[in-house]
Tab-separated table of C-alpha atoms in Angstrom:
chain	number	residue	atom	x	y	z
A	1	MET	CA	169.401	-25.177	132.921
A	2	ASP	CA	166.208	-23.100	132.815
A	3	ASN	CA	164.267	-22.153	129.698
A	4	PRO	CA	166.632	-19.769	127.811
A	5	ILE	CA	163.734	-17.629	126.569
A	6	LEU	CA	162.429	-17.123	130.104
A	7	GLN	CA	165.961	-16.331	131.272
A	8	LEU	CA	166.260	-13.616	128.636
A	9	LYS	CA	162.894	-12.128	129.564
A	10	ASN	CA	163.734	-12.105	133.273
A	11	LYS	CA	167.170	-10.551	132.770
A	12	ILE	CA	166.408	-8.103	129.973
A	13	SER	CA	166.286	-5.054	132.270
A	14	GLU	CA	169.888	-5.759	133.338
A	15	LEU	CA	171.275	-5.944	129.786
A	16	THR	CA	173.122	-3.271	127.837
A	17	THR	CA	171.319	-1.561	124.963
A	18	THR	CA	173.096	-3.736	122.395
A	19	GLN	CA	172.458	-6.913	124.354
A	20	ARG	CA	168.772	-5.999	124.645
A	21	LYS	CA	168.636	-5.739	120.869
A	22	VAL	CA	170.022	-9.272	120.572
A	23	ALA	CA	167.714	-10.590	123.296
A	24	ASP	CA	164.677	-9.003	121.660
A	25	TYR	CA	165.487	-10.668	118.342
A	26	ILE	CA	165.985	-14.074	120.009
A	27	ILE	CA	162.693	-13.809	121.920
A	28	LYS	CA	160.787	-12.890	118.750
A	29	ASN	CA	162.556	-15.393	116.458
A	30	PRO	CA	163.510	-18.431	118.584
A	31	VAL	CA	163.083	-20.969	115.770
A	32	ASP	CA	165.496	-19.087	113.490
A	33	VAL	CA	168.059	-18.447	116.232
A	34	ALA	CA	168.049	-22.101	117.280
A	35	PHE	CA	169.801	-22.943	114.017
A	36	LEU	CA	171.813	-19.796	113.232
A	37	THR	CA	175.559	-19.631	113.794
A	38	VAL	CA	176.796	-16.903	116.111
A	39	ASP	CA	178.228	-15.070	113.082
A	40	GLN	CA	174.898	-15.258	111.254
A	41	LEU	CA	173.015	-13.941	114.281
A	42	ALA	CA	175.488	-11.121	114.731
A	43	GLY	CA	175.086	-10.140	111.072
A	44	ILE	CA	171.276	-10.135	111.247
A	45	VAL	CA	171.100	-8.116	114.459
A	46	GLY	CA	173.931	-5.813	113.462
A	47	THR	CA	176.241	-6.432	116.399
A	48	SER	CA	179.433	-8.299	117.207
A	49	THR	CA	179.866	-11.953	118.100
A	50	THR	CA	181.548	-10.766	121.303
A	51	THR	CA	178.325	-9.060	122.390
A	52	ILE	CA	176.349	-12.249	121.818
A	53	MET	CA	178.905	-14.348	123.675
A	54	ARG	CA	178.847	-11.978	126.651
A	55	LEU	CA	175.055	-12.176	126.661
A	56	THR	CA	175.112	-15.975	126.865
A	57	PHE	CA	177.781	-15.840	129.591
A	58	SER	CA	175.569	-13.515	131.644
A	59	LEU	CA	172.780	-16.124	131.497
A	60	GLY	CA	175.040	-18.800	132.962
A	61	TYR	CA	175.918	-20.633	129.738
A	62	SER	CA	179.439	-21.615	128.731
A	63	GLY	CA	178.875	-19.948	125.374
A	64	TYR	CA	176.553	-19.538	122.407
A	65	THR	CA	176.642	-23.236	121.513
A	66	GLU	CA	175.319	-24.321	124.928
A	67	PHE	CA	172.685	-21.565	124.860
A	68	GLN	CA	171.585	-22.680	121.391
A	69	LYS	CA	171.309	-26.320	122.464
A	70	GLY	CA	169.076	-25.254	125.327
A	71	LEU	CA	166.939	-23.291	122.908
A	72	GLN	CA	166.672	-26.248	120.530
A	73	GLU	CA	165.643	-28.545	123.379
A	74	ILE	CA	162.872	-26.201	124.487
A	75	LEU	CA	161.559	-25.816	120.943
A	76	ARG	CA	161.606	-29.531	120.258
A	77	ASN	CA	160.113	-30.721	123.519
A	78	ARG	CA	158.027	-27.970	125.114
A	79	ALA	CA	156.745	-25.641	122.442
A	80	ASP	CA	153.482	-25.951	120.538
A	81	PRO	CA	153.423	-28.600	117.753
A	82	ASN	CA	153.879	-26.122	114.890
A	83	THR	CA	156.945	-24.566	116.518
A	84	ARG	CA	158.444	-27.986	117.233
A	85	LEU	CA	157.928	-29.056	113.639
A	86	ALA	CA	159.408	-25.817	112.294
A	87	ALA	CA	162.460	-26.258	114.515
A	88	ASN	CA	162.974	-29.847	113.414
A	89	LEU	CA	162.477	-29.102	109.726
A	90	LYS	CA	165.458	-26.759	109.874
A	91	ASP	CA	167.674	-29.608	111.010
A	92	VAL	CA	166.535	-32.621	109.026
A	93	ASN	CA	167.484	-34.200	105.724
A	94	ARG	CA	164.283	-35.793	104.438
A	95	SER	CA	166.161	-38.341	102.359
A	96	ASP	CA	167.521	-40.041	105.492
A	97	LEU	CA	164.415	-39.595	107.653
A	98	TRP	CA	164.059	-43.350	108.264
A	99	ILE	CA	167.566	-43.542	109.732
A	100	ARG	CA	167.175	-40.254	111.648
A	101	CYS	CA	163.968	-41.508	113.226
A	102	ALA	CA	165.596	-44.776	114.299
A	103	GLU	CA	168.620	-42.933	115.707
A	104	ASN	CA	166.350	-40.572	117.620
A	105	HIS	CA	164.512	-43.473	119.289
A	106	ILE	CA	167.777	-45.206	120.185
A	107	ASN	CA	169.184	-41.988	121.644
A	108	ASN	CA	165.991	-41.385	123.627
A	109	ILE	CA	166.163	-44.841	125.194
A	110	GLN	CA	169.881	-44.497	125.919
A	111	SER	CA	169.479	-41.131	127.625
A	112	THR	CA	166.549	-42.511	129.631
A	113	VAL	CA	168.679	-45.425	130.832
A	114	GLU	CA	171.347	-42.952	131.924
A	115	MET	CA	168.859	-40.750	133.815
A	116	VAL	CA	167.158	-43.491	135.854
A	117	SER	CA	169.129	-45.269	138.578
A	118	GLY	CA	168.787	-48.893	139.610
A	119	GLU	CA	167.921	-47.756	143.129
A	120	THR	CA	165.001	-45.680	141.820
A	121	LEU	CA	163.724	-48.613	139.781
A	122	SER	CA	163.941	-50.915	142.797
A	123	LYS	CA	161.908	-48.475	144.892
A	124	ALA	CA	159.305	-48.176	142.128
A	125	LEU	CA	159.051	-51.967	141.846
A	126	SER	CA	158.589	-52.299	145.610
A	127	MET	CA	155.804	-49.705	145.583
A	128	ILE	CA	154.017	-51.445	142.708
A	129	VAL	CA	154.196	-54.931	144.230
A	130	SER	CA	153.053	-53.793	147.680
A	131	ALA	CA	150.231	-51.493	146.483
A	132	GLY	CA	146.677	-52.395	147.409
A	133	HIS	CA	145.387	-50.879	144.196
A	134	ILE	CA	147.144	-49.293	141.224
A	135	HIS	CA	145.674	-46.497	139.111
A	136	CYS	CA	147.406	-45.680	135.808
A	137	THR	CA	146.615	-42.374	134.151
A	138	GLY	CA	147.591	-40.316	131.125
A	139	VAL	CA	146.088	-38.353	128.274
A	140	ARG	CA	147.087	-37.698	124.675
A	141	SER	CA	150.673	-38.946	124.157
A	142	GLY	CA	150.737	-40.324	127.704
A	143	LEU	CA	147.596	-42.412	127.270
A	144	PRO	CA	149.118	-45.385	125.368
A	145	VAL	CA	151.779	-45.703	128.068
A	146	ALA	CA	149.094	-45.752	130.771
A	147	GLN	CA	147.099	-48.314	128.781
A	148	CYS	CA	150.136	-50.550	128.341
A	149	LEU	CA	150.903	-50.437	132.069
A	150	THR	CA	147.284	-51.091	133.006
A	151	TYR	CA	147.015	-54.131	130.755
A	152	GLY	CA	150.349	-55.608	131.804
A	153	LEU	CA	150.106	-54.973	135.545
A	154	ASN	CA	146.499	-56.089	135.767
A	155	ARG	CA	147.345	-59.385	134.078
A	156	LEU	CA	150.080	-59.928	136.638
A	157	LEU	CA	148.555	-58.505	139.814
A	158	GLY	CA	144.819	-58.114	139.168
A	159	ASN	CA	144.554	-54.793	141.006
A	160	CYS	CA	145.182	-52.160	138.327
A	161	ASP	CA	142.768	-49.849	136.524
A	162	LEU	CA	143.003	-47.105	133.906
A	163	VAL	CA	141.948	-43.605	134.949
A	164	HIS	CA	141.052	-41.226	132.116
A	165	ALA	CA	142.085	-37.945	133.695
A	166	ASP	CA	140.173	-35.964	131.053
A	167	HIS	CA	136.971	-37.551	132.336
A	168	PHE	CA	135.679	-36.444	135.695
A	169	GLU	CA	134.697	-39.827	137.150
A	170	TRP	CA	137.925	-39.807	139.168
A	171	THR	CA	136.647	-36.886	141.244
A	172	GLU	CA	134.051	-39.209	142.750
A	173	ARG	CA	136.640	-41.800	143.786
A	174	VAL	CA	139.886	-40.020	144.564
A	175	HIS	CA	138.746	-38.837	148.009
A	176	ASN	CA	138.578	-42.516	149.030
A	177	TYR	CA	142.232	-43.142	148.190
A	178	THR	CA	144.565	-44.153	151.013
A	179	SER	CA	148.259	-44.847	151.429
A	180	SER	CA	147.656	-48.310	149.943
A	181	ASP	CA	146.692	-46.747	146.609
A	182	LEU	CA	149.374	-46.129	143.994
A	183	VAL	CA	149.000	-43.768	141.045
A	184	ILE	CA	151.289	-44.190	138.038
A	185	ALA	CA	150.933	-41.001	135.996
A	186	THR	CA	152.342	-40.325	132.537
A	187	SER	CA	152.624	-36.711	131.416
A	188	PHE	CA	154.794	-34.839	128.928
A	189	PRO	CA	155.043	-31.235	127.673
A	190	ARG	CA	152.755	-29.411	127.288
A	191	TYR	CA	151.571	-31.030	130.520
A	192	ALA	CA	147.827	-31.670	130.717
A	193	ARG	CA	146.095	-29.792	133.530
A	194	LYS	CA	143.682	-32.664	134.270
A	195	VAL	CA	146.491	-35.147	134.894
A	196	PHE	CA	148.124	-32.628	137.225
A	197	GLU	CA	144.850	-32.072	139.122
A	198	TYR	CA	144.224	-35.803	139.459
A	199	VAL	CA	147.746	-36.484	140.758
A	200	LYS	CA	147.566	-33.532	143.155
A	201	ASN	CA	144.255	-34.741	144.610
A	202	ALA	CA	145.482	-38.339	144.854
A	203	ARG	CA	148.621	-37.247	146.726
A	204	GLU	CA	146.612	-35.039	149.075
A	205	ASN	CA	144.560	-38.136	149.923
A	206	ASN	CA	147.761	-39.993	150.865
A	207	ALA	CA	148.110	-42.081	147.688
A	208	GLN	CA	151.644	-42.846	146.541
A	209	VAL	CA	152.645	-41.490	143.121
A	210	ILE	CA	155.105	-42.655	140.473
A	211	THR	CA	155.386	-40.262	137.538
A	212	ILE	CA	156.739	-41.065	134.085
A	213	THR	CA	157.575	-37.669	132.587
A	214	ASP	CA	160.275	-35.800	130.699
A	215	SER	CA	162.292	-34.264	133.558
A	216	TYR	CA	162.600	-33.606	137.262
A	217	SER	CA	161.263	-30.090	136.647
A	218	SER	CA	157.895	-31.476	135.498
A	219	PRO	CA	154.923	-29.856	137.299
A	220	LEU	CA	153.997	-33.307	138.634
A	221	ALA	CA	157.325	-33.664	140.465
A	222	GLU	CA	156.006	-31.774	143.492
A	223	TYR	CA	153.371	-34.460	144.101
A	224	SER	CA	155.420	-37.514	143.151
A	225	ASP	CA	157.254	-40.009	145.350
A	226	ILE	CA	159.300	-41.239	142.396
A	227	ILE	CA	160.105	-39.602	139.056
A	228	LEU	CA	161.060	-41.747	136.050
A	229	PRO	CA	162.341	-39.206	133.502
A	230	CYS	CA	162.255	-40.098	129.803
A	231	ASN	CA	163.518	-38.301	126.733
A	232	VAL	CA	160.480	-37.764	124.478
A	233	GLY	CA	161.965	-35.663	121.673
A	234	SER	CA	160.918	-36.579	118.138
A	235	VAL	CA	162.097	-35.673	114.654
A	236	ALA	CA	158.728	-34.024	113.940
A	237	PHE	CA	156.148	-32.210	116.113
A	238	HIS	CA	155.064	-34.739	118.723
A	239	ASN	CA	156.218	-36.308	121.976
A	240	SER	CA	157.755	-39.664	121.139
A	241	VAL	CA	156.449	-42.455	123.384
A	242	ILE	CA	159.191	-44.953	122.527
A	243	ALA	CA	161.321	-44.312	125.635
A	244	PRO	CA	158.293	-44.136	127.989
A	245	MET	CA	156.980	-47.393	126.496
A	246	PHE	CA	160.407	-48.895	127.133
A	247	VAL	CA	160.041	-47.874	130.795
A	248	ALA	CA	156.527	-49.349	130.912
A	249	ASP	CA	157.766	-52.600	129.362
A	250	TYR	CA	160.594	-52.755	131.900
A	251	ILE	CA	158.160	-52.288	134.799
A	252	ILE	CA	155.903	-55.093	133.568
A	253	SER	CA	158.865	-57.401	132.953
A	254	ALA	CA	160.438	-56.590	136.328
A	255	VAL	CA	157.219	-57.395	138.199
A	256	ALA	CA	156.845	-60.711	136.373
A	257	ILE	CA	160.465	-61.741	136.896
A	258	ASN	CA	161.035	-60.498	140.445
A	259	VAL	CA	157.825	-61.748	142.070
A	260	PRO	CA	156.968	-64.931	140.113
A	261	GLU	CA	155.293	-66.482	143.164
A	262	LYS	CA	152.758	-63.650	143.060
A	263	THR	CA	152.170	-63.616	139.313
A	264	LYS	CA	152.529	-67.191	138.052
A	265	GLN	CA	149.325	-68.482	139.621
A	266	ARG	CA	147.303	-65.608	138.194
A	267	LEU	CA	148.788	-66.042	134.715
A	268	ASP	CA	147.954	-69.752	134.811
A	269	LYS	CA	144.334	-69.017	135.738
A	270	LEU	CA	143.982	-66.413	133.008
A	271	ASP	CA	145.455	-68.776	130.428
A	272	SER	CA	143.013	-71.500	131.455
A	273	ILE	CA	140.066	-69.143	130.941
A	274	LEU	CA	141.347	-68.091	127.535
A	275	LYS	CA	141.688	-71.726	126.485
A	276	GLU	CA	138.210	-72.600	127.778
A	277	THR	CA	136.666	-69.771	125.774
A	278	ASN	CA	138.711	-70.679	122.692
A	279	TYR	CA	139.979	-67.113	122.606
A	280	HIS	CA	142.996	-67.619	120.367
A	281	LEU	CA	143.069	-68.787	116.754
A	282	THR	CA	146.006	-71.131	117.388
């Protein structure tokens, strides 16, 4: 379902006078409406619950509850940090924050597992193993995921580097990419323009692209061969990286387990070097 606020704005000219009044209040006060009952909203706007229900039906929702869930999702995942925090504060009991946070991470991982098929993961694994060179990229909340992938895949395959999309060094190299290059991009709302530009240029130079993002409607989807959607909602203001890190950990584990003949020899060599240099304490 599309952004409910955008739907209201696009359809407002078709609404009745009373419905426009409701829509105007929702557009101006989305954080409040996200956690008001239909009776409370009707009382504030000065209309009937029937009017509100008909408005949500006209937008393609099954009712006010579904519309409100869509509104909550947008506020929590795609709005600016202050709006996300305000939305979450209306729905959190601070005394059980520890448990709520744990439940949120578990739910994010579970929903991610449900969204990504085994066939998609197999295709992603095949692309990674057969790539001539792998470039992992991300900024802000996506950066630790890109760093984790770079470290893990480079240990296993020796052909992976980290591209800081916010830096412009990639503009000097991306035009040399070919179909043997693979970009693994990580980007979440509010999607960084530089990651988008890097992925777009890489794809236009025939590189393959795997994107770890929040949904199939991500701006990067247009330039991606494979989308790995993750739920990144948090109990506060930020994009949670727990589910994306779970995906990254799976990718690293799957490469190690599925192509041991390609990775074991490299791991042995790396371990020998670490021992020779007395890298570890024990």
